[in-house]
PDB file of C-alpha atoms in Angstrom:
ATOM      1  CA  UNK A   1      48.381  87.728  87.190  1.00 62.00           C
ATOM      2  CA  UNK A   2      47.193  90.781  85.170  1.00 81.00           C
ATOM      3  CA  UNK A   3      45.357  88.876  82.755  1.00 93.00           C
ATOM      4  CA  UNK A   4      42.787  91.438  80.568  1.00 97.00           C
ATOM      5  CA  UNK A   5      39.763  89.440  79.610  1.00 97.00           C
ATOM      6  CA  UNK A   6      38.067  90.231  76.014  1.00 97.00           C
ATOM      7  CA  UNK A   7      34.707  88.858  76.076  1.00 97.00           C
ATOM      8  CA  UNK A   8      33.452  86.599  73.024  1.00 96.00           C
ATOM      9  CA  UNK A   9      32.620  83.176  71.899  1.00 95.00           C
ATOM     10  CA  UNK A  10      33.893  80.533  74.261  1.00 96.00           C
ATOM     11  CA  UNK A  11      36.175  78.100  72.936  1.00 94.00           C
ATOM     12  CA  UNK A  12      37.708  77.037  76.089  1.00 94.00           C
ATOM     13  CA  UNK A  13      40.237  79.156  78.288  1.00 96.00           C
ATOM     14  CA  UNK A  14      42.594  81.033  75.695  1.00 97.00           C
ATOM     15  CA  UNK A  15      46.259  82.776  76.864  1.00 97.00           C
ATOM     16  CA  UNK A  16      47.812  85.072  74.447  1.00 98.00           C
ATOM     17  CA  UNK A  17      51.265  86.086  75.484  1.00 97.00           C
ATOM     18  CA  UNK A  18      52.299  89.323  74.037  1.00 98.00           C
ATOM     19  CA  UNK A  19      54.519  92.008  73.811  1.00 98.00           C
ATOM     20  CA  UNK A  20      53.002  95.766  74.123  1.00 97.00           C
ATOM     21  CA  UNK A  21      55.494  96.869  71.416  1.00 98.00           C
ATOM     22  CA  UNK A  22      55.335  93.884  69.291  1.00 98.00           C
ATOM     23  CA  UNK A  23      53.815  94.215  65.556  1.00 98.00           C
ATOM     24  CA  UNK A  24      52.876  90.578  65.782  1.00 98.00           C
ATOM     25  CA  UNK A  25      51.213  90.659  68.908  1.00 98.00           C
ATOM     26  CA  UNK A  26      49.113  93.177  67.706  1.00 98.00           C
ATOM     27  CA  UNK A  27      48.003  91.383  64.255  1.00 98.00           C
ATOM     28  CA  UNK A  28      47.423  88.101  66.693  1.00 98.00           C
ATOM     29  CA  UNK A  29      44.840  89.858  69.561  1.00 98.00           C
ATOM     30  CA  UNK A  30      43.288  91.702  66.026  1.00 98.00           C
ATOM     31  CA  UNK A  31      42.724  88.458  64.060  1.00 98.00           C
ATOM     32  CA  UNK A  32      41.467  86.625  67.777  1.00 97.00           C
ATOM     33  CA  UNK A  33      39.051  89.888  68.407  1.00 97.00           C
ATOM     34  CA  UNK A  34      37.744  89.785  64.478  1.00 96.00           C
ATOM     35  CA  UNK A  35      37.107  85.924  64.993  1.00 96.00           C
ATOM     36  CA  UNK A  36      34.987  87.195  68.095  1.00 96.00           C
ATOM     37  CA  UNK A  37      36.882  84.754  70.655  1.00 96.00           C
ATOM     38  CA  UNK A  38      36.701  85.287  74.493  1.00 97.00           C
ATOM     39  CA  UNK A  39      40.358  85.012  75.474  1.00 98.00           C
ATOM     40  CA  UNK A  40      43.010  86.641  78.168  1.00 98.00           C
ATOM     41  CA  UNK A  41      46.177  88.431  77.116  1.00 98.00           C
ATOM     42  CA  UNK A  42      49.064  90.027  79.213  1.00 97.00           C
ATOM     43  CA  UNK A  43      52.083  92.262  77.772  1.00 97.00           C
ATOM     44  CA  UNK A  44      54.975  90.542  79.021  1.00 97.00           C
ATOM     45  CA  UNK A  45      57.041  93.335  79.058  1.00 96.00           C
ATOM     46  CA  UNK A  46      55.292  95.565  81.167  1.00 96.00           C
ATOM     47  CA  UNK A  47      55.464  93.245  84.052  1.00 96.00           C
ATOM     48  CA  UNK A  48      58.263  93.071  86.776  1.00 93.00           C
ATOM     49  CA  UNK A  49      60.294  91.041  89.030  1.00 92.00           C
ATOM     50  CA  UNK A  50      58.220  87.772  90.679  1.00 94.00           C
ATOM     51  CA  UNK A  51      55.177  88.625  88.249  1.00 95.00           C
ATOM     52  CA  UNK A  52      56.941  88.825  84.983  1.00 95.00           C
ATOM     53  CA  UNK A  53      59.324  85.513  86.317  1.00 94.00           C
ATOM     54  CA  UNK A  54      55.946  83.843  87.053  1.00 95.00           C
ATOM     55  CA  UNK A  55      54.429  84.172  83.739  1.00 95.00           C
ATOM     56  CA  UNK A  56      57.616  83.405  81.871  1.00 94.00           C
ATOM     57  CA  UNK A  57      58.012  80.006  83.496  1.00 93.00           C
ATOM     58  CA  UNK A  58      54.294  79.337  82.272  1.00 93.00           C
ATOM     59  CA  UNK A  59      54.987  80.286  79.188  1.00 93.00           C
ATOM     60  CA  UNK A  60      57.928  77.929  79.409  1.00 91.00           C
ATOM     61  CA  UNK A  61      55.904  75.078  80.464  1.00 92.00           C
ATOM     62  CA  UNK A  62      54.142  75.625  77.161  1.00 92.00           C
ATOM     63  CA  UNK A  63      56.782  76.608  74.558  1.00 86.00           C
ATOM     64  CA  UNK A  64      60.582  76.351  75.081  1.00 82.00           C
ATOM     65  CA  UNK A  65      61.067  78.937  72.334  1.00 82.00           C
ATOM     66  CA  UNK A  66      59.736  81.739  74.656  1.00 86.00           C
ATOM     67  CA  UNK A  67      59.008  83.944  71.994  1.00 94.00           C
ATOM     68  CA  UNK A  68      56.708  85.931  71.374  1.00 97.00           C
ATOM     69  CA  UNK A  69      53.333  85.917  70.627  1.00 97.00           C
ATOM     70  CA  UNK A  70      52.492  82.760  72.651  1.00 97.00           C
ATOM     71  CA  UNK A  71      49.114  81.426  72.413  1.00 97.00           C
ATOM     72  CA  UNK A  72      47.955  78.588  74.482  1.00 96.00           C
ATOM     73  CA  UNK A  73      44.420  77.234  74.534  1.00 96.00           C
ATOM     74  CA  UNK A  74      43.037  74.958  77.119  1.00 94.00           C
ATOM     75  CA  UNK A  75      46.366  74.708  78.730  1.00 91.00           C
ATOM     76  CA  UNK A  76      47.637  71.823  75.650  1.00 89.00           C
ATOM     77  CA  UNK A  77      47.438  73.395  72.576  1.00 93.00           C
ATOM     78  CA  UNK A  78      50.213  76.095  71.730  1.00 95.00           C
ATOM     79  CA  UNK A  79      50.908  78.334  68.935  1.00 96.00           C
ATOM     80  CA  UNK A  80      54.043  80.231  68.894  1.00 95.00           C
ATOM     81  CA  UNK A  81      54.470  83.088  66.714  1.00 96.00           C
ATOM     82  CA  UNK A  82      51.223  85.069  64.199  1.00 97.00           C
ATOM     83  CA  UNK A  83      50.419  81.877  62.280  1.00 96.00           C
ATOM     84  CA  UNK A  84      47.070  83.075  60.819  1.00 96.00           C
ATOM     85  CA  UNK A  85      46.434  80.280  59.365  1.00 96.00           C
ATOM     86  CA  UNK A  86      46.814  77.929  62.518  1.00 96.00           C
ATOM     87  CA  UNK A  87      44.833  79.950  64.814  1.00 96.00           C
ATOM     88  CA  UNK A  88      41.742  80.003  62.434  1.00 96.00           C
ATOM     89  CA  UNK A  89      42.176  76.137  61.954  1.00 95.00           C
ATOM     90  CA  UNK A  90      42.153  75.693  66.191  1.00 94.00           C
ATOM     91  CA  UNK A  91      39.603  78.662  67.202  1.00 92.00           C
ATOM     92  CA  UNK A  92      37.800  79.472  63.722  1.00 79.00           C
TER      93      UNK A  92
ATOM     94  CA  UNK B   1      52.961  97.473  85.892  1.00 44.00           C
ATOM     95  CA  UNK B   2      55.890 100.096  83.969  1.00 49.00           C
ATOM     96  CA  UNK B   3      54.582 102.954  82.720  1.00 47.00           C
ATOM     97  CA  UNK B   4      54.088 103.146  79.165  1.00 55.00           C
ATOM     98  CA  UNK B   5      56.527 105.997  77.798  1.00 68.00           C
ATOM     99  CA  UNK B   6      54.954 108.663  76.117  1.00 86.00           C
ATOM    100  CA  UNK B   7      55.846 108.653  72.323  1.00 94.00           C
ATOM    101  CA  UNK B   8      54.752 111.218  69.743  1.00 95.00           C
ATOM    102  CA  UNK B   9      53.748 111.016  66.151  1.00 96.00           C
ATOM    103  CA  UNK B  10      56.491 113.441  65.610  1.00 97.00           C
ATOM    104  CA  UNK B  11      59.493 111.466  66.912  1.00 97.00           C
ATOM    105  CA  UNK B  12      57.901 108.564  65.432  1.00 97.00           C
ATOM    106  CA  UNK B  13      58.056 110.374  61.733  1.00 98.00           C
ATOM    107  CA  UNK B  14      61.424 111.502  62.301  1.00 98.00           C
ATOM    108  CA  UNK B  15      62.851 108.845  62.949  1.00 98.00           C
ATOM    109  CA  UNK B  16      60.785 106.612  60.189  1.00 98.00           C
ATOM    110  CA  UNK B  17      62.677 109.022  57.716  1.00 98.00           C
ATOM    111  CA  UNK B  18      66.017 108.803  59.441  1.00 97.00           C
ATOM    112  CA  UNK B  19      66.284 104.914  58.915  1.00 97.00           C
ATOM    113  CA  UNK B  20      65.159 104.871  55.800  1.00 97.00           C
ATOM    114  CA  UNK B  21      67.439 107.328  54.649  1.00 96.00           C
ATOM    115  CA  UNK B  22      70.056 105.154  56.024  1.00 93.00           C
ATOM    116  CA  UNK B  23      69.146 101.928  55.345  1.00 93.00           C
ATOM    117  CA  UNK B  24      68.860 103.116  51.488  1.00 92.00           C
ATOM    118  CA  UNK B  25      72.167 104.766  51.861  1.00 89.00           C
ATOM    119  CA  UNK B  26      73.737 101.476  52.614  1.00 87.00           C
ATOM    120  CA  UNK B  27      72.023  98.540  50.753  1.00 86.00           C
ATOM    121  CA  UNK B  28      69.181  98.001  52.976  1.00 92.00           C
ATOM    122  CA  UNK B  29      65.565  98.324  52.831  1.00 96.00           C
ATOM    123  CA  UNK B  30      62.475  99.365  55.415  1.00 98.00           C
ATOM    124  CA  UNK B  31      59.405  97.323  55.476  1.00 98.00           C
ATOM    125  CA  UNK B  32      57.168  99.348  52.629  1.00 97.00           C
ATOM    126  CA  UNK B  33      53.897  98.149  54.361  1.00 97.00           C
ATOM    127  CA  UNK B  34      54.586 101.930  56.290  1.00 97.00           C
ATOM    128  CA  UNK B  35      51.549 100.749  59.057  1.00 97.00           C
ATOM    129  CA  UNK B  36      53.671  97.805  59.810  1.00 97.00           C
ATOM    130  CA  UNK B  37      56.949  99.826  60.215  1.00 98.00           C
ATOM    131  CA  UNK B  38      55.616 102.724  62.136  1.00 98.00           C
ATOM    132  CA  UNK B  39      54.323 100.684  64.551  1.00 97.00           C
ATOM    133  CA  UNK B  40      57.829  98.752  65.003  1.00 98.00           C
ATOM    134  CA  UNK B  41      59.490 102.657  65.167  1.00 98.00           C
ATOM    135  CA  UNK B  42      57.544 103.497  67.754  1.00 98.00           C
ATOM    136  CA  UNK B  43      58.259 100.250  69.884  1.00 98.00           C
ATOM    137  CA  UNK B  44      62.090 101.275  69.336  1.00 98.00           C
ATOM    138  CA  UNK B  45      61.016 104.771  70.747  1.00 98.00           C
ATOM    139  CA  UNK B  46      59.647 102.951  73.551  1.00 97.00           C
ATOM    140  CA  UNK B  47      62.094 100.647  74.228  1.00 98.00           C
ATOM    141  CA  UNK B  48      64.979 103.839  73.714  1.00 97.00           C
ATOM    142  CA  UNK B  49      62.447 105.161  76.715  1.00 97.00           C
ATOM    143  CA  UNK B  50      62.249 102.235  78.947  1.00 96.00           C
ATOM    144  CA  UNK B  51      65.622 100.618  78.522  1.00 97.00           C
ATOM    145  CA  UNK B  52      67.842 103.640  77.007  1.00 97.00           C
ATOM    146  CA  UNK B  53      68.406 101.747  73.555  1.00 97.00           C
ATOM    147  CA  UNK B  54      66.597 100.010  70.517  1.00 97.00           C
ATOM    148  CA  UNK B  55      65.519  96.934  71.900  1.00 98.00           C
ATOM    149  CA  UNK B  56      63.675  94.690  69.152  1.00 98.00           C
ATOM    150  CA  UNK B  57      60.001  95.020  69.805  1.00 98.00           C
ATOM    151  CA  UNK B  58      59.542  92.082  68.986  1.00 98.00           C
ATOM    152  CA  UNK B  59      61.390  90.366  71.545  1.00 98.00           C
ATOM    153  CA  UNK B  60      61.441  90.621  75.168  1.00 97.00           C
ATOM    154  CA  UNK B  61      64.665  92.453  76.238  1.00 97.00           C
ATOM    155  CA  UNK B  62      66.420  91.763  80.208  1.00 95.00           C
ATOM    156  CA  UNK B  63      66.746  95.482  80.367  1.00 95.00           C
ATOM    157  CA  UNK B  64      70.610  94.496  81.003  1.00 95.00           C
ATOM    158  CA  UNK B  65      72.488  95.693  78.460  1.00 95.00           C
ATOM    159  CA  UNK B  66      75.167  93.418  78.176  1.00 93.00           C
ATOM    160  CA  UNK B  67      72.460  90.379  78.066  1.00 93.00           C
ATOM    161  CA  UNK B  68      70.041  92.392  74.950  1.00 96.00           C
ATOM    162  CA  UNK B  69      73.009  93.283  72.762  1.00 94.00           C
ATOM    163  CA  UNK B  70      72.550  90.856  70.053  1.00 95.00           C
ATOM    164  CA  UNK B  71      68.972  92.243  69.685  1.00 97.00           C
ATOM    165  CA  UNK B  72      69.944  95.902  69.341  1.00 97.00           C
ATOM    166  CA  UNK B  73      68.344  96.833  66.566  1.00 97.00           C
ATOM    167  CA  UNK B  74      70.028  96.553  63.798  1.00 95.00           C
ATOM    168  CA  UNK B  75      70.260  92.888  65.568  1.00 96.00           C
ATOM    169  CA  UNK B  76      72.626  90.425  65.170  1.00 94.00           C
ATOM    170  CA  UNK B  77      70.432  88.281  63.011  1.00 95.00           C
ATOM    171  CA  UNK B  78      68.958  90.807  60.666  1.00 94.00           C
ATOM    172  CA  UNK B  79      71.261  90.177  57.614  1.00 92.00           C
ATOM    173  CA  UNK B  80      71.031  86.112  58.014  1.00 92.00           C
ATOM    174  CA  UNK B  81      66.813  86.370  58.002  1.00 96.00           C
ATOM    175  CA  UNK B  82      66.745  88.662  55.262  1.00 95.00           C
ATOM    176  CA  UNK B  83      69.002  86.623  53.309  1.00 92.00           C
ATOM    177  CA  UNK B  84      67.011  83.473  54.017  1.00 96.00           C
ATOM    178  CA  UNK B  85      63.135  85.027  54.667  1.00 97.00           C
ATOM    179  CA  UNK B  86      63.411  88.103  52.896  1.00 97.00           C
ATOM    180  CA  UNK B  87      62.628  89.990  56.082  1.00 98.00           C
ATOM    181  CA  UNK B  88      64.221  90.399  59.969  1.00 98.00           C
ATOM    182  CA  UNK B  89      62.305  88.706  62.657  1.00 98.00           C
ATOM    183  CA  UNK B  90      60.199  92.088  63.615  1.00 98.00           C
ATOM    184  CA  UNK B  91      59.541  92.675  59.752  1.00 98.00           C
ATOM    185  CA  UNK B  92      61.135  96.018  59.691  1.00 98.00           C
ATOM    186  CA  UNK B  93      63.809  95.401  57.566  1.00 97.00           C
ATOM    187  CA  UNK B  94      63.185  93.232  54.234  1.00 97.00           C
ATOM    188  CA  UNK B  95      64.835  92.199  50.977  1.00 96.00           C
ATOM    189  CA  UNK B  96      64.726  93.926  47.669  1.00 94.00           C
ATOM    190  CA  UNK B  97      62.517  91.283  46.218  1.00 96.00           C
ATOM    191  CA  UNK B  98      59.833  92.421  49.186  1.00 97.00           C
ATOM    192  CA  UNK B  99      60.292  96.136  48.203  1.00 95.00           C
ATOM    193  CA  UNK B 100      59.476  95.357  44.596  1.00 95.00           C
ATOM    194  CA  UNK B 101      56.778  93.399  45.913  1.00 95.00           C
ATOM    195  CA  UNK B 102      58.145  89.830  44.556  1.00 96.00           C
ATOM    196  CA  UNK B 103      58.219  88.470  47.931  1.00 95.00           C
ATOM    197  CA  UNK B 104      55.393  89.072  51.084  1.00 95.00           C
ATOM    198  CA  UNK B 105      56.610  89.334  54.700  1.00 96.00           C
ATOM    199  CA  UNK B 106      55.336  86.554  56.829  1.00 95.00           C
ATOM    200  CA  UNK B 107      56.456  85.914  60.583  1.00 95.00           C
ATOM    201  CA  UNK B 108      59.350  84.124  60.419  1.00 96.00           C
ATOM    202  CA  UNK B 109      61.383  81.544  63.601  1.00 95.00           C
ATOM    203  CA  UNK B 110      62.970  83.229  65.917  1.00 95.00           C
ATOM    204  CA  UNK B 111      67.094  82.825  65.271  1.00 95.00           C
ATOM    205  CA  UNK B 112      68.286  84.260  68.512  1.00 95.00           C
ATOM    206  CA  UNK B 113      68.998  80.637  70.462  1.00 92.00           C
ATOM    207  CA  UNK B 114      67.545  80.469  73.977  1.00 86.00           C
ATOM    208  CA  UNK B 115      68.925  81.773  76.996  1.00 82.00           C
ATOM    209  CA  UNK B 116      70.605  78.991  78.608  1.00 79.00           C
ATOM    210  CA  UNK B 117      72.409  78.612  74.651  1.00 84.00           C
ATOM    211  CA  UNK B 118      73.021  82.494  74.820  1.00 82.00           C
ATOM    212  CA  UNK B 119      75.751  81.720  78.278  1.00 73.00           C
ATOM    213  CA  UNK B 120      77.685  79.473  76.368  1.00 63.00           C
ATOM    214  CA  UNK B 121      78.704  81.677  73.250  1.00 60.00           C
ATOM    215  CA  UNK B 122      81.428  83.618  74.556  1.00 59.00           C
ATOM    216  CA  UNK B 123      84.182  85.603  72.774  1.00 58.00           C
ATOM    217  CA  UNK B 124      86.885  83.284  70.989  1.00 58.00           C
ATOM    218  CA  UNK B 125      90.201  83.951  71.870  1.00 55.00           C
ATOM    219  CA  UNK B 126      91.663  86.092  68.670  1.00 56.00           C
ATOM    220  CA  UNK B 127      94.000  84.160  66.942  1.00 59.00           C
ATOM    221  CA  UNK B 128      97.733  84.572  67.198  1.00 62.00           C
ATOM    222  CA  UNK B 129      99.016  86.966  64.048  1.00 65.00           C
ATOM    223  CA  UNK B 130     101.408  88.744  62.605  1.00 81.00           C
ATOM    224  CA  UNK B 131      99.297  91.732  61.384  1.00 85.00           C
ATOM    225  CA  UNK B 132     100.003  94.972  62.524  1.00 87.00           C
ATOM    226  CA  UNK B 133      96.627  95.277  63.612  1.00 89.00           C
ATOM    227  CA  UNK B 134      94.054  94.058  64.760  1.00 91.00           C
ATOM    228  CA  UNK B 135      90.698  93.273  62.500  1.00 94.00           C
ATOM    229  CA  UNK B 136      87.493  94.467  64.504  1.00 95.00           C
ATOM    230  CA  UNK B 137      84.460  92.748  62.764  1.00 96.00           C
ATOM    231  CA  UNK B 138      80.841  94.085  63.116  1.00 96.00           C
ATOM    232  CA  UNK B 139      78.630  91.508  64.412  1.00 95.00           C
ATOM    233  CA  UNK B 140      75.811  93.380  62.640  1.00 94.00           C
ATOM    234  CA  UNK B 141      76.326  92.900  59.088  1.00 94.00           C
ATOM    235  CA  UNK B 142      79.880  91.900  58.899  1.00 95.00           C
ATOM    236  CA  UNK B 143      81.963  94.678  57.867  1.00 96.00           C
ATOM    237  CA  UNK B 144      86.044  94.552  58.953  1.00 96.00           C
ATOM    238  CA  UNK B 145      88.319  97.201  59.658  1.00 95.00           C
ATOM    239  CA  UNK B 146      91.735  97.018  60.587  1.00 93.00           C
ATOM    240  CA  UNK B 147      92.543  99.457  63.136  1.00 89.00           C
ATOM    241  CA  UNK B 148      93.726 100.003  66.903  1.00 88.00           C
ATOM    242  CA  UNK B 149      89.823 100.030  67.844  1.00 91.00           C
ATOM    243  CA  UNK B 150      86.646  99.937  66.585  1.00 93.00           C
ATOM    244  CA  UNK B 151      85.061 102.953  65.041  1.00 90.00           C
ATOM    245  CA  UNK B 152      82.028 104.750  67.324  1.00 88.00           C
ATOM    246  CA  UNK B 153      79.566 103.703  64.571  1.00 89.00           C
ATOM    247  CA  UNK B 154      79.652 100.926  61.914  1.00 93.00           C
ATOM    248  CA  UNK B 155      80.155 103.068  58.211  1.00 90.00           C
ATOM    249  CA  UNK B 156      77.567 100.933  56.701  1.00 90.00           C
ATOM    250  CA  UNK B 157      75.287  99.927  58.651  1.00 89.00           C
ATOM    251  CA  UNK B 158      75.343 102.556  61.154  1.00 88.00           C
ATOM    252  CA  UNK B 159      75.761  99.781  64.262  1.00 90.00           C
ATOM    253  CA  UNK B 160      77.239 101.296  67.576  1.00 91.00           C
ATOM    254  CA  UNK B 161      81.104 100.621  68.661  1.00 92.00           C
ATOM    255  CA  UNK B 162      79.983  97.974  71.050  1.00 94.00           C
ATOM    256  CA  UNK B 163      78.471  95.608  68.183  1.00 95.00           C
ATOM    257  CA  UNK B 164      82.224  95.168  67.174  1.00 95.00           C
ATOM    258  CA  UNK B 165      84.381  92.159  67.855  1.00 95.00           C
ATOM    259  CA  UNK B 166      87.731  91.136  67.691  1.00 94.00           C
ATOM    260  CA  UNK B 167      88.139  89.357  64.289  1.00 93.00           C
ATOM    261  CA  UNK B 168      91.492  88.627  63.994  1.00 90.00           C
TER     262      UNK B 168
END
């Protein structure tokens, strides 16, 4: 999957699902790159076919909202949408 | 991977101006936090790129037409989440208490229901009547005209002819 690793503290394996276009994407990877986090993101949209399917249905095994941005960390915990709050309580 | 389409600053401040001009012309209101709604403008020059229409940037569109409708933007659910949040889901359109600065624009639930919901909401029948015409009602914000067709663009809030359903 074209996961792009940002290095930084480790607090486990962290997924953000994203949208290239999307304004909250972009506010989530900023506040998870300020807190200095080492996590993986992938633009949804600017995959195709089997890929894109493939990452959808883990996203779906996650959240069934399927919205965007998705952020899931060890594989358990997921936050759906830029709560700021939330994402300092689980990673800050 | 798709490549990313090439949008410039120019297109982006045209049209910035052009929807605020007509957003103000009918009632409605762009985000004032201009970072935030740049950035949404150019996803919608993007998405006009990639998909050939204003796909919310927000969301992920099919690329089928027929199946992203609801989330042209103006979507379908713009005037219910202002209403309730004071802002759309993407945060480019907000209330008046936002633009006086009453109000701040927070992320808000998605409204649009999931896709296996989406299949089930098709068209009611229209209703039996004895107008002389029919009522075409926009699905963006509401508006009814009664007319052989739909107009090409929704008078007020500029939403394209196939936004438009039969009302009555």
């Amino acid at each position: 999957m074209a996961l792009v690793h940002v290095k930084g503290k480790n607090k486990g394996k962290v997924i953000l699902y994203a949208l290239s276009t999307c304004v909250w994407c972009k506010k989530t990877k900023k506040l998870l790159t300020e807190l200095g986090i080492d996590f993986y993101y992938v633009y949804v949209d600017l995959l195709e076919g089997e890929e894109k399917a493939k990452v959808l249905d883990e996203m779906a095994r996650h959240s069934s909202v399927r919205s965007f941005p998705t952020l899931v960390i060890e594989d358990k915990t997921c936050v759906v949408g830029y709560q700021e709050r939330k994402i300092r309580e689980v990673l800050g | 991977m798709m490549n990313d389409a090439n949008v410039t600053n120019d297109e982006v401040q045209k049209l910035y101006a052009r929807l605020d001009n007509e957003a103000e012309a009918s009632g409605y209101h762009l985000n004032p936090d201009v970072e935030h709604t740049r950035d949404l403008v150019r996803g919608l020059l993007i998405n006009e790129k990639r998909y050939g229409y204003w796909a919310c940037p927000c969301r992920l569109a099919s690329g089928d037409k027929e199946d992203d409708l609801d989330i042209i933007c103006p979507c379908d659910y713009r005037d219910q989440d202002v209403e309730e949040y004071g802002t759309c889901y993407c945060g480019l359109y907000v209330s008046e208490d936002v633009l006086d600065g009453k109000q701040s624009v927070e992320p808000i639930p998605e409204r649009r229901p999931p896709p296996e919901e989406r299949k089930r909401v098709e068209q009611v029948p229209p209703a039996i009547s004895s107008l002389s015409l029919p009522v075409w009602r926009c699905r963006v914000c509401g508006y009814l005209c009664a007319r052989e067709g739909p107009p090409g663009v929704c008078p007020i809030c500029k939403a394209k002819k196939d936004r438009f359903e039969r009302f009555i």
